[in-house]
Amino acid sequence: MKFSKIASVAAAITAAGMMSVSANALWLPVKDADKAEKLHTAVGASWMLVPYFDGVAKADEGKPVGGIDGLDYSKIAKISCTFSVAEADRPFWDGAIGGAMVLSINGGDLGCDDNKSDKYDTYNWPAQEWWGVVDEDLGITSSGDEKIGAVKVGDYTYKVTSNAFENPLANGDAETIGLIQVAMQDYAGTALCQCQVDKVELLDTSDNVLVTFDGKGNYTVAGGSSDPAPDSDSDKTDDKTDTSTPSNNVDTGVEGVAAVVGVAALAAGAVVLSRKRK
């Protein structure tokens, strides 16, 4: 099998008057009661973390306020996500999954709400598309034209890593920020299979792991502290209430739209996947 980008949705709409989506996998949801503090959204179309929020932007009310002790936000450059196919769906798995990885930063010097700077749009919700997996044991290979694809790291388990994002705290565009959001979006319109997010890692430009989140949003800072489990009696004050400005990185409420981008972004001009058999 091969995955290839065969047409933009705009072209598909022009030719057929409708959109066809062949990315058939969705994220398994995480129940609210199971989510750790930093996991804000975990539904079929979007799995989203909020590593830092100063609580200022009104458009982002309801997101977890605070930061992660020991994490240098200025070093965040890449996102890596490891996911696995739900066991019950494995007989139907064809590798047809795709979406976008997002590192969104705003607030602070970049502005928010009605006070956005000219740099706001540069860092607010930039997305890198990714498509398909490589699993030669299942006959799933790459067409070679995907910008980013996932590789096999275990049975029905895959890892996808973004290219480097621009970080305003690192390049001097901002000294203070108010919000950081990290999202793994899914572009499936329907779900033939469901996949579980096992972990998400934030990396520096040299691919060193800065912090690791499990599928519920519990985190471990490289060489540092970890977020207690939701039922733990440990004090989580630092995670919830530390609103000190990171020394050099944020997004506003666009993920409300992004949560449905699974279909909406495609309709706006993403790509269609086509499965081909050898």
JSON list of C-alpha atoms in Angstrom, two decimals, residues 1-2 136 139-142 275-278:
[
{"chain": "A", "resi": 1, "resn": "MET", "atom": "CA", "xyz": [0.00, 0.00, 0.00]},
{"chain": "A", "resi": 2, "resn": "LYS", "atom": "CA", "xyz": [1.08, 3.56, -0.51]},
{"chain": "A", "resi": 136, "resn": "GLU", "atom": "CA", "xyz": [6.46, -2.80, 6.20]},
{"chain": "A", "resi": 139, "resn": "GLY", "atom": "CA", "xyz": [2.65, -3.81, 3.75]},
{"chain": "A", "resi": 140, "resn": "ILE", "atom": "CA", "xyz": [2.25, -0.09, 4.46]},
{"chain": "A", "resi": 141, "resn": "THR", "atom": "CA", "xyz": [4.95, 2.02, 2.86]},
{"chain": "A", "resi": 142, "resn": "SER", "atom": "CA", "xyz": [5.47, 5.68, 2.10]},
{"chain": "A", "resi": 275, "resn": "ARG", "atom": "CA", "xyz": [-4.61, 4.30, -0.43]},
{"chain": "A", "resi": 276, "resn": "LYS", "atom": "CA", "xyz": [-3.05, 2.32, -3.26]},
{"chain": "A", "resi": 277, "resn": "ARG", "atom": "CA", "xyz": [-2.27, -1.36, -3.33]},
{"chain": "A", "resi": 278, "resn": "LYS", "atom": "CA", "xyz": [0.88, -2.62, -4.97]}
]
